[in-house]
Amino acid sequence: MISKTKRTSFWLLGLTIGLIATILLSLNLGTMSVSPIDVWKTMIGQGTDQNQLVLFDFRLPRIVIALLIGAGMAISGAILQGVTHNDLADPGILGINSGAGFAVVLFIYLTQNNLTSTVFILPLAALGGAVLAAALIYLISWKNGVSPIRLILVGIGINAAFSALIIVFQLKMDPDDFTKAQIWLTGNIAGTDWSYTLALLPWILILLPIAFFKAGTLDALHLGDETAQGLGTNVEKERIFLLVIAVALAGASVAVGGAIAFLGLVIPHLARKLVGARHHHMLITSALLGALLLLVADTIGRNILSPSEIPVGIIVSLIGGSYFVYLLMKS
Amino acid sequence: MAIRTDKQIQSRSFIALLIIFGGIILLLAAMILSIIYGAADIDLPTIWQSLTQFDPSLTAHQIIRNLRIPRGLAAALVGASLAVSGAIMQGMTRNALASPSIMGVTAGASFMIAVAMAVSSQVTTISLAIWAFAGAGLGAGIVFGVGTISKSGLTPVKLALAGTAVTSMLSALSSGIAIHFNIAKDMSFWYAGGVASVQWVHVKLLAPIVIIGLILALLLSKSITVLNLGEDVARGLGQRTVLTKTVATIVVLLLTGAAVSVAGTVGFIGLVIPHITRFLVGVKYQWIIPAAAVLGALLLVLADTASRMVNPPFETPVGTMTALVGVPFFLYLARREGRGM
């Protein structure tokens, strides 16, 4: 155990350093490159007005939101994998993302893209869709309790249903709205400002500690329902509670960042590989890894084809997918 | 998520025969229905005349011959191919969720379509079909390649995982291309799937491949039944599992490649029909494969007809119609916690 803890500490330290380095790099890079010295000067309040604007109003909120969404999605995936005993579970596969996506597409369709109002209402719609999807999944899989396999199978079904509905409404849109919806569905955090960040922050700040606190329960559930029951866990109650946490995390993240695929699937795998399957170690590692991956992906997406941007969801899929394929080939 | 085999191990040859022959009759009826219904309504005598005494100057005859018949045929062929592909994949991998869209085949085809549309704005239907075909091969090739290269070989879980990963990557790339080249809307019609714009040239492309694929699938069916008992059992029974899997993979590629290249991404048939079929006829693939072919064809012909009747004269994407049938059934199976899953 001690060596495990040591290993975890090592990785946590490494990841934190990596995060700080990436944040600095991300502040520095962009269509307008700001030199490290200028970044520092601006940070301590001695920068030019322009640098101040670029860093504080554009880049920093975007960096913070990438970190929040990355951590939120990763933990949501880790919880879902624990609860369903299935390493394939993530908000995307279970239909929570597509529920949110459906709500957003429906909203864009109904309002005919009234841009001024969507900035604040879109995330609310997404959250509503995520909750709706999760509630449907839970209700349909309920039958004297909710077994993990039923949950994931029902989730896949709900995912397909919402995906079909998304296409129906998307096809009725004019091309501009269509592309807008498509970008959102791919996952994108361009154009964020502090209001988004502040809207997301409380969710993450409240939900992440609760998730960490429940690590022991997740360990118990991961052993299987009967064993968990034997260990004195109220399986059904804990499962609902954890699902609510996972949905809220995914819903809030998706609301702000769009349906970023793959993060919730890959990060917990990677974390387990680094620090083992115990949730006490794995959850916190997942949070840091998720934040790091999303920030790296967004920094790449912002810069690689500058001045045009690649939605972060695409970069995440490419990085996450390659890693995943590598994992499979090695094992 | 291994397929449960306990209770259903007995063969149900009678039910299977009933489904196959009854299904074919229903399929013919459904095809006639699909020729009758549409933006222009057509009566039975006209259909008969257009077949026996074709008069090119009559619009109705033209519609029947050049639009409705190829459309109905394509729907049947696509439905049968997707259902049989799904059945083979599920039987071979013992994975209840294995289906063309999960194993990277559909995503590969979509990706190549995106590439084709980005490269040239004026792609002909037939070249698009070839691109899609290549893409289906690409997707499945990567997925199976990853499974084969990996140290412990081509395990079911690994295939499903690789399929998910490759699908996500390829769809991300397609989205990226679609957004970057501003062809997202054009792509969407193809994503939605359907046989609305099918021409004879598509049917001619599709029919021979599907027939060859189905024959190969039938020849393989016994080996797949054995493989479905588990690889060790199969090997113990003296089966050459590698050969079976290779041929089965080629069949799946042929069938889904052809289907996807003509109809785009019609979801759910490949996933749901094999489950329904197994539920009805038991676990012998000698019965599952022909029955799945008939049921898949029937479902897609009916779904395509319904897609024209829901909101005329507009067409609802047929993928939505298959989801409408597929989702509730899938949820029903899931609730029973997997009889047949």
XYZ file of C-alpha atoms in Angstrom:
672
model
C 0.000 0.000 0.000
C 2.749 2.390 0.905
C 4.414 1.973 -2.452
C 1.041 2.604 -4.139
C 0.643 5.819 -2.192
C 4.168 6.823 -3.092
C 3.494 6.122 -6.725
C 0.334 8.180 -6.575
C 2.144 11.082 -4.942
C 4.795 10.894 -7.615
C 2.248 11.062 -10.399
C 0.211 13.785 -8.725
C 3.330 15.908 -8.389
C 4.326 15.206 -11.981
C 0.879 16.030 -13.281
C 0.692 19.249 -11.291
C 4.012 20.387 -12.706
C 2.821 19.404 -16.180
C -0.364 21.382 -15.655
C 1.437 24.526 -14.556
C 3.821 24.281 -17.495
C 0.939 23.800 -19.923
C -0.965 26.734 -18.450
C 2.085 28.978 -18.948
C 2.580 27.689 -22.478
C -1.082 28.133 -23.292
C -1.005 31.735 -22.029
C 1.994 32.355 -24.203
C 0.736 30.836 -27.461
C -1.965 32.071 -29.765
C -2.681 34.206 -32.806
C -1.004 36.966 -30.838
C 2.021 35.454 -29.201
C 2.834 36.976 -25.829
C 6.396 36.355 -24.678
C 6.911 34.646 -21.306
C 8.351 37.835 -19.857
C 5.298 39.786 -20.934
C 3.058 37.077 -19.518
C 4.809 37.456 -16.202
C 4.656 41.236 -16.318
C 0.955 41.139 -17.125
C 0.352 38.661 -14.343
C 1.853 40.948 -11.743
C -0.082 43.886 -13.158
C 2.560 45.638 -15.245
C 1.553 44.550 -18.756
C 0.315 46.649 -21.640
C -3.419 47.122 -21.947
C -3.514 44.909 -24.972
C -1.681 42.050 -23.266
C -3.921 42.451 -20.295
C -6.954 42.106 -22.507
C -5.614 39.076 -24.386
C -4.483 37.241 -21.286
C -7.135 38.084 -18.736
C -10.204 38.343 -20.917
C -9.523 35.746 -23.593
C -6.909 33.190 -22.664
C -7.198 32.830 -18.920
C -10.949 32.168 -18.788
C -10.541 29.681 -21.574
C -7.706 27.932 -19.752
C -9.667 27.770 -16.520
C -12.702 26.407 -18.278
C -10.633 23.754 -20.038
C -9.293 22.651 -16.675
C -12.748 22.541 -15.111
C -14.385 20.666 -17.967
C -11.462 18.262 -18.259
C -11.627 17.372 -14.583
C -15.421 17.199 -14.586
C -15.724 14.904 -17.597
C -12.931 12.632 -16.401
C -14.466 12.184 -12.952
C -17.891 11.667 -14.449
C -16.464 8.881 -16.617
C -14.609 7.344 -13.686
C -17.752 7.272 -11.555
C -19.854 5.812 -14.357
C -17.262 3.118 -14.982
C -17.202 2.279 -11.301
C -20.975 2.195 -10.934
C -21.619 0.115 -14.055
C -18.605 -2.190 -13.573
C -17.866 -1.455 -17.184
C -14.722 0.193 -18.420
C -16.514 1.293 -21.562
C -18.993 3.489 -19.731
C -18.713 7.213 -20.164
C -21.173 10.068 -20.519
C -20.953 9.759 -24.289
C -21.708 6.068 -24.502
C -24.504 6.221 -21.929
C -26.410 8.882 -23.830
C -25.982 11.735 -21.368
C -24.044 13.778 -23.917
C -26.533 13.104 -26.662
C -29.401 14.014 -24.339
C -27.712 17.351 -23.796
C -26.950 17.598 -27.506
C -30.579 16.967 -28.370
C -31.747 19.730 -26.040
C -29.267 22.139 -27.609
C -30.162 21.219 -31.177
C -33.859 21.502 -30.387
C -33.235 24.869 -28.817
C -31.254 26.201 -31.776
C -33.966 24.893 -34.075
C -36.828 26.454 -32.138
C -35.222 29.849 -31.655
C -33.865 29.957 -35.216
C -30.538 30.940 -33.692
C -31.391 34.093 -31.819
C -27.775 34.569 -30.850
C -28.144 37.132 -28.073
C -30.238 34.912 -25.868
C -28.520 31.591 -26.514
C -25.295 32.473 -24.735
C -26.880 31.948 -21.355
C -29.788 29.673 -22.131
C -27.905 27.112 -24.210
C -26.022 25.703 -21.224
C -29.247 25.476 -19.262
C -30.886 23.590 -22.093
C -27.931 21.231 -22.250
C -28.075 20.563 -18.546
C -31.782 19.885 -18.800
C -31.178 17.437 -21.641
C -28.478 15.616 -19.697
C -30.728 15.254 -16.684
C -33.607 14.094 -18.868
C -31.433 11.440 -20.495
C -30.137 10.226 -17.158
C -33.621 10.108 -15.662
C -34.891 8.118 -18.640
C -32.010 5.683 -18.406
C -32.617 5.188 -14.737
C -36.368 4.816 -14.964
C -36.201 2.373 -17.840
C -33.524 0.244 -16.219
C -35.391 0.172 -12.913
C -36.815 -3.242 -12.114
C -36.469 -4.137 -8.456
C -33.305 -2.111 -8.494
C -30.900 -1.153 -11.229
C -28.319 -3.688 -12.279
C -25.115 -2.398 -13.885
C -25.528 -4.299 -17.126
C -29.103 -3.130 -17.549
C -27.992 0.405 -16.931
C -25.341 0.382 -19.632
C -27.519 -1.401 -22.180
C -30.397 0.994 -21.617
C -27.910 3.849 -21.835
C -26.757 2.692 -25.248
C -30.370 2.511 -26.394
C -31.158 6.008 -25.119
C -28.015 7.287 -26.798
C -29.199 5.926 -30.130
C -32.656 7.411 -29.675
C -31.332 10.890 -28.960
C -28.807 10.650 -31.792
C -31.625 9.877 -34.204
C -33.673 12.801 -32.899
C -30.670 15.104 -33.216
C -30.405 14.245 -36.916
C -34.110 14.869 -37.515
C -33.935 18.402 -36.161
C -30.501 19.137 -37.569
C -31.714 18.316 -41.058
C -34.459 20.900 -40.731
C -32.002 23.700 -39.979
C -30.522 26.187 -42.369
C -26.819 25.633 -43.109
C -25.534 28.249 -40.643
C -27.479 26.877 -37.720
C -26.561 23.408 -38.824
C -22.849 24.141 -38.676
C -23.262 25.871 -35.352
C -24.991 22.825 -33.927
C -22.370 20.547 -35.444
C -19.547 22.490 -33.824
C -21.321 22.319 -30.500
C -21.876 18.586 -30.882
C -18.198 18.061 -31.602
C -17.183 19.881 -28.454
C -15.797 23.372 -28.444
C -14.727 25.880 -25.839
C -13.843 28.770 -28.112
C -15.407 32.088 -27.266
C -15.708 31.470 -23.568
C -15.479 34.332 -21.148
C -15.493 34.631 -17.393
C -19.259 34.316 -17.143
C -19.100 30.736 -18.423
C -16.220 29.983 -16.120
C -18.030 31.357 -13.122
C -21.158 29.461 -14.050
C -19.262 26.171 -14.137
C -16.958 26.750 -11.181
C -19.413 26.093 -8.329
C -20.538 22.795 -9.870
C -17.020 21.484 -10.091
C -15.967 22.872 -6.709
C -18.889 21.203 -4.970
C -19.130 17.950 -6.909
C -15.469 16.959 -7.172
C -14.880 16.810 -3.402
C -18.067 14.785 -2.980
C -16.806 12.358 -5.613
C -13.447 12.056 -3.851
C -15.250 11.501 -0.576
C -17.170 8.612 -2.140
C -14.057 6.816 -3.377
C -14.471 4.029 -0.822
C -18.047 3.393 -1.926
C -16.902 3.195 -5.529
C -14.277 0.638 -4.546
C -16.969 -1.430 -2.863
C -19.358 -1.165 -5.820
C -16.586 -2.117 -8.202
C -16.299 -5.465 -6.440
C -19.815 -6.364 -7.510
C -23.225 -5.810 -5.951
C -23.219 -8.818 -3.644
C -19.786 -8.182 -2.248
C -20.627 -4.528 -1.787
C -23.797 -5.483 0.059
C -21.782 -7.830 2.215
C -19.443 -4.983 3.075
C -22.418 -3.051 4.376
C -23.006 -0.747 1.437
C -26.559 0.237 0.618
C -25.974 -0.546 -3.053
C -29.094 0.973 -4.586
C -28.962 4.198 -2.623
C -25.278 4.730 -3.213
C -25.655 3.987 -6.886
C -28.353 6.631 -7.329
C -26.299 9.134 -5.405
C -23.161 8.487 -7.449
C -25.112 8.588 -10.699
C -26.534 11.973 -9.764
C -23.009 13.232 -9.154
C -21.768 11.821 -12.462
C -24.687 13.280 -14.414
C -24.363 16.671 -12.798
C -20.632 16.744 -13.596
C -21.137 15.630 -17.179
C -24.169 17.852 -17.663
C -22.472 20.976 -16.388
C -19.327 20.256 -18.422
C -21.226 19.447 -21.598
C -23.378 22.514 -21.112
C -20.353 24.760 -21.336
C -18.020 22.801 -23.594
C -20.292 20.833 -25.867
C -20.267 17.089 -26.309
C -16.557 16.401 -25.928
C -16.195 12.700 -26.566
C -13.602 10.303 -25.261
C -12.373 12.192 -22.224
C -14.549 10.271 -19.787
C -13.636 6.995 -21.446
C -9.893 7.314 -21.759
C -8.792 9.265 -18.710
C -9.946 6.756 -16.082
C -8.169 4.000 -18.031
C -4.976 6.002 -18.068
C -5.318 6.864 -14.393
C -5.830 3.222 -13.444
C -2.722 2.359 -15.374
C -0.686 4.971 -13.561
C -1.857 4.562 -9.971
C -3.946 1.409 -9.829
C -7.677 0.815 -9.565
C -8.313 2.089 -6.032
C -10.568 5.091 -6.352
C -8.852 7.087 -3.622
C -5.829 7.359 -5.872
C -7.510 6.979 -9.197
C -10.106 9.730 -8.923
C -7.756 12.542 -8.110
C -5.299 11.380 -10.756
C -8.166 11.305 -13.247
C -9.147 14.863 -12.395
C -5.631 16.155 -13.003
C -5.143 14.079 -16.139
C -8.471 15.174 -17.580
C -7.679 18.823 -16.933
C -4.238 18.427 -18.476
C -5.464 16.597 -21.568
C -8.222 19.072 -22.317
C -5.934 22.051 -21.885
C -3.270 20.505 -24.110
C -5.915 19.663 -26.699
C -7.388 23.148 -26.651
C -3.978 24.763 -26.907
C -3.190 22.592 -29.922
C -6.599 23.267 -31.492
C -6.126 26.986 -31.032
C -2.688 27.074 -32.604
C -2.136 24.309 -35.096
C -4.121 25.855 -37.954
C -4.021 29.394 -36.606
C -5.840 31.702 -37.201
C -8.646 29.193 -37.778
C -9.493 26.967 -34.830
C -10.108 23.275 -34.581
C -12.818 22.376 -32.057
C -11.196 20.891 -28.979
C -13.398 17.787 -29.149
C -11.680 16.735 -32.352
C -8.214 17.036 -30.862
C -9.322 15.145 -27.750
C -10.671 12.337 -29.885
C -7.449 12.125 -31.846
C -5.178 12.137 -28.795
C -7.475 9.966 -26.700
C -8.170 7.581 -29.527
C -4.519 7.096 -30.419
C -3.635 6.428 -26.826
C -6.460 3.987 -26.517
C -5.459 2.126 -29.658
C -1.873 2.008 -28.385
C -3.113 0.544 -25.113
C -5.014 -2.127 -26.961
C -2.087 -3.084 -29.125
C 0.207 -3.396 -26.130
C -2.099 -5.455 -23.981
C -21.488 -9.405 -22.008
C -21.275 -12.846 -23.508
C -24.342 -14.022 -25.302
C -26.356 -16.292 -23.071
C -26.903 -19.627 -24.610
C -28.399 -21.812 -21.893
C -32.117 -22.132 -22.602
C -31.986 -21.399 -26.255
C -29.559 -24.044 -27.269
C -32.312 -26.252 -28.738
C -32.893 -25.577 -32.368
C -36.147 -24.096 -33.431
C -36.108 -25.164 -37.036
C -39.861 -24.930 -37.460
C -40.074 -21.352 -36.246
C -37.048 -20.518 -38.352
C -38.590 -21.913 -41.514
C -41.825 -20.113 -40.729
C -39.954 -16.833 -40.344
C -37.932 -17.289 -43.501
C -40.824 -18.213 -45.774
C -43.454 -16.080 -44.081
C -40.941 -13.270 -44.053
C -40.308 -13.534 -47.764
C -44.029 -13.279 -48.473
C -44.326 -10.294 -46.161
C -41.277 -8.798 -47.824
C -42.915 -9.025 -51.240
C -46.047 -7.396 -49.846
C -43.949 -4.680 -48.251
C -42.129 -4.052 -51.515
C -45.427 -3.599 -53.325
C -46.544 -1.250 -50.566
C -43.321 0.706 -50.933
C -43.898 1.002 -54.690
C -47.479 2.194 -54.177
C -46.875 4.828 -51.521
C -44.967 8.012 -52.062
C -45.273 11.588 -53.188
C -47.113 10.278 -56.266
C -49.650 7.596 -55.457
C -49.783 4.668 -57.815
C -52.282 1.823 -58.065
C -51.652 -1.875 -58.514
C -52.709 -2.199 -62.178
C -50.298 0.559 -63.125
C -47.468 -1.297 -61.421
C -48.354 -4.448 -63.304
C -48.551 -2.563 -66.609
C -45.234 -0.838 -66.027
C -43.648 -4.251 -65.633
C -45.389 -6.020 -68.500
C -46.032 -3.268 -71.009
C -43.593 -0.518 -70.151
C -44.537 2.807 -71.732
C -41.711 5.351 -71.365
C -44.041 8.262 -72.118
C -46.049 7.677 -68.916
C -44.684 9.425 -65.841
C -46.129 6.810 -63.517
C -44.307 4.053 -65.365
C -41.102 6.043 -65.223
C -41.497 6.601 -61.501
C -42.139 2.936 -60.859
C -39.330 1.661 -63.021
C -36.640 4.219 -62.310
C -37.379 5.384 -58.779
C -39.596 3.124 -56.723
C -38.411 -0.326 -57.781
C -34.691 0.358 -57.396
C -35.456 2.068 -54.107
C -37.405 -0.891 -52.778
C -34.783 -3.348 -53.947
C -31.968 -1.314 -52.457
C -33.809 -1.080 -49.134
C -34.226 -4.850 -49.042
C -30.591 -5.508 -49.986
C -29.222 -2.961 -47.515
C -31.441 -4.250 -44.721
C -30.400 -7.846 -45.348
C -26.690 -6.977 -45.525
C -26.663 -4.954 -42.328
C -28.639 -7.567 -40.406
C -26.413 -10.421 -41.552
C -23.236 -8.422 -40.840
C -24.476 -7.703 -37.361
C -25.381 -11.340 -36.797
C -21.937 -12.528 -37.918
C -20.165 -9.925 -35.813
C -22.166 -10.751 -32.712
C -21.765 -14.464 -33.208
C -18.076 -14.283 -33.936
C -17.106 -11.913 -31.148
C -19.706 -13.154 -28.651
C -20.356 -9.512 -28.044
C -23.971 -8.460 -27.773
C -23.223 -4.950 -28.936
C -21.141 -5.807 -31.963
C -22.632 -4.208 -35.063
C -21.394 -2.347 -38.117
C -21.664 1.045 -36.462
C -19.808 -0.063 -33.362
C -16.968 -1.875 -35.132
C -15.674 1.130 -37.040
C -17.124 0.167 -40.409
C -19.701 2.920 -40.648
C -17.377 5.539 -39.224
C -14.712 4.599 -41.760
C -17.176 4.982 -44.600
C -18.374 8.356 -43.290
C -14.796 9.510 -43.013
C -13.987 8.694 -46.615
C -17.209 10.344 -47.773
C -16.111 13.483 -45.948
C -12.711 13.282 -47.625
C -14.284 12.793 -51.039
C -16.634 15.720 -50.574
C -13.834 17.938 -49.318
C -11.537 17.072 -52.214
C -14.098 17.745 -54.898
C -17.466 19.423 -54.709
C -18.762 17.486 -57.720
C -18.582 13.833 -56.782
C -20.742 11.402 -58.686
C -22.917 8.957 -56.806
C -20.946 6.006 -58.012
C -17.538 7.387 -57.065
C -18.989 8.315 -53.690
C -20.044 4.719 -53.278
C -16.525 3.549 -54.046
C -15.052 5.984 -51.532
C -17.483 4.742 -48.908
C -16.589 1.189 -49.708
C -12.912 1.900 -49.250
C -13.699 3.705 -46.013
C -15.656 0.794 -44.618
C -12.645 -1.379 -45.331
C -10.354 1.170 -43.732
C -12.411 1.384 -40.534
C -12.800 -2.339 -40.127
C -9.203 -2.905 -41.221
C -7.888 -0.667 -38.462
C -10.143 -2.234 -35.847
C -9.295 -5.790 -36.776
C -5.671 -4.826 -37.337
C -5.376 -3.469 -33.830
C -6.942 -6.645 -32.499
C -4.575 -8.820 -34.483
C -1.372 -6.917 -33.741
C -2.005 -6.878 -30.009
C -0.206 -9.492 -27.976
C -3.118 -11.441 -26.601
C -4.889 -11.520 -29.940
C -8.364 -10.780 -31.112
C -10.454 -11.058 -27.953
C -14.093 -9.946 -28.040
C -13.639 -7.173 -25.520
C -10.624 -5.886 -27.363
C -12.492 -5.754 -30.638
C -15.315 -3.795 -29.080
C -12.882 -1.414 -27.411
C -10.871 -0.939 -30.567
C -14.104 -0.379 -32.483
C -15.220 2.315 -30.082
C -11.858 4.033 -30.194
C -11.511 3.965 -33.952
C -15.113 5.082 -34.428
C -14.589 8.076 -32.183
C -11.403 9.077 -33.944
C -12.785 8.700 -37.429
C -15.997 10.570 -36.600
C -13.960 13.347 -35.039
C -11.888 13.613 -38.189
C -15.009 13.620 -40.361
C -16.560 16.372 -38.248
C -13.350 18.336 -38.481
C -13.252 18.024 -42.249
C -16.956 18.805 -42.509
C -16.661 21.944 -40.396
C -13.428 23.113 -41.964
C -14.560 22.713 -45.560
C -18.059 23.855 -44.747
C -19.698 20.698 -46.038
C -21.327 19.730 -42.746
C -24.810 20.113 -44.168
C -24.052 18.011 -47.263
C -22.568 15.339 -45.061
C -25.589 15.309 -42.809
C -27.922 13.860 -45.416
C -25.536 11.046 -45.821
C -25.228 10.573 -42.078
C -28.965 10.436 -41.811
C -28.904 7.476 -44.140
C -31.488 6.430 -46.630
C -32.274 4.959 -49.996
C -34.236 7.924 -51.343
C -31.843 8.786 -54.138
C -30.989 5.243 -55.145
C -30.659 4.543 -58.853
C -30.325 1.333 -60.790
C -26.583 1.784 -60.889
C -26.530 1.427 -57.099
C -28.641 -1.693 -57.189
C -26.357 -3.207 -59.792
C -23.388 -2.457 -57.584
C -25.091 -3.753 -54.483
C -26.867 -6.894 -55.660
C -23.920 -9.114 -56.681
C -21.926 -8.207 -53.575
C -24.845 -8.897 -51.294
C -25.634 -12.208 -52.962
C -22.037 -13.377 -52.731
C -21.838 -12.153 -49.152
C -25.014 -13.946 -48.149
C -23.912 -17.213 -49.724
C -20.555 -17.030 -47.958
C -22.347 -16.187 -44.722
C -24.545 -19.272 -45.080
C -21.519 -21.450 -45.759
C -19.888 -20.046 -42.634
C -22.951 -20.296 -40.448
C -22.147 -23.646 -38.887
C -18.644 -22.571 -37.939
C -20.045 -19.393 -36.394
C -22.434 -21.415 -34.266
C -19.463 -23.343 -32.947
C -17.360 -20.205 -32.548
C -20.162 -18.688 -30.524
C -19.644 -21.389 -27.916
C -16.237 -19.902 -27.240
C -12.947 -19.991 -29.039
C -11.498 -22.762 -26.893
C -14.507 -24.972 -27.437
C -14.345 -24.290 -31.148
C -10.697 -25.193 -31.282
C -11.365 -28.267 -29.177
C -13.959 -29.332 -31.721
C -11.268 -29.139 -34.375
C -12.371 -25.909 -35.989
C -9.854 -23.707 -37.720
C -10.898 -20.561 -35.908
C -8.456 -18.240 -37.618
C -9.724 -19.228 -41.046
C -13.345 -18.865 -39.972
C -12.697 -15.453 -38.487
C -10.811 -14.244 -41.518
C -13.503 -15.288 -43.958
C -16.217 -13.954 -41.657
C -14.447 -10.625 -41.471
C -14.239 -10.416 -45.240
C -17.944 -11.181 -45.509
C -18.766 -8.482 -42.981
C -16.643 -6.003 -44.913
C -18.276 -6.854 -48.197
C -21.786 -6.615 -46.840
C -21.484 -3.488 -44.730
C -19.234 -1.756 -47.224
C -21.791 -2.251 -49.946
C -24.723 -1.296 -47.724
C -23.120 1.803 -46.289
C -21.859 2.965 -49.642
C -25.394 3.000 -51.030
C -27.512 3.980 -48.054
C -25.224 5.869 -45.707
C -25.392 5.194 -42.025
C -28.633 3.381 -41.362
C -28.251 2.526 -37.722
C -29.764 -0.120 -35.540
C -30.625 -2.816 -38.049
C -27.257 -4.500 -37.599
C -27.612 -4.320 -33.860
C -31.263 -5.112 -33.295
C -32.244 -7.603 -35.976
C -29.736 -10.253 -34.863
C -31.095 -10.002 -31.327
C -34.674 -10.323 -32.484
C -33.707 -13.240 -34.678
C -31.829 -15.060 -31.939
C -34.752 -14.464 -29.644
C -37.052 -16.095 -32.192
C -35.038 -18.917 -33.711
C -32.473 -19.878 -31.090
C -28.716 -19.902 -31.380
C -28.039 -21.906 -34.506
C -26.508 -19.552 -37.043
C -27.621 -21.837 -39.864
C -31.079 -20.450 -39.059
C -30.117 -17.059 -37.686
C -28.368 -15.878 -40.835
C -31.148 -16.494 -43.372
C -33.830 -15.376 -40.921
C -31.890 -12.217 -40.073
C -31.484 -11.461 -43.774
C -35.230 -11.686 -44.342
C -36.147 -9.712 -41.227
C -33.539 -7.051 -41.912
C -34.798 -6.592 -45.455
C -38.384 -6.451 -44.232
C -37.600 -3.889 -41.557
C -35.766 -1.539 -43.879
C -38.368 -1.727 -46.648
C -41.106 -0.957 -44.128
C -39.050 1.776 -42.481
C -38.329 3.362 -45.832
C -42.008 3.282 -46.773
C -42.955 4.762 -43.424
C -40.338 7.483 -43.798
C -42.286 8.733 -46.822
C -45.654 8.537 -45.105
C -44.879 10.345 -41.842
C -44.620 13.886 -43.109
C -45.332 13.953 -46.854
C -44.087 15.263 -49.189
C -40.980 15.541 -46.986
C -39.022 12.459 -46.131
C -38.048 11.615 -42.589
C -34.550 10.087 -42.440
C -34.922 6.329 -42.549
C -32.322 5.985 -39.799
C -34.835 7.674 -37.534
C -37.479 5.178 -38.498
C -35.209 2.225 -37.777
C -34.297 3.820 -34.465
C -38.001 4.201 -33.732
C -38.421 0.450 -34.080
C -35.002 -0.457 -32.784
C -34.781 1.598 -29.634
C -37.928 0.337 -27.900
C -37.042 -3.238 -28.728
C -33.499 -2.744 -27.574
C -34.736 -1.222 -24.324
C -37.128 -4.115 -23.867
C -34.263 -6.585 -24.254
C -32.101 -4.545 -21.933
C -34.802 -4.552 -19.286
C -35.104 -8.292 -19.457
C -31.399 -8.135 -18.875
C -30.322 -9.810 -21.878
C -32.284 -12.840 -22.879
C -30.436 -13.192 -26.127
C -27.985 -10.453 -25.251
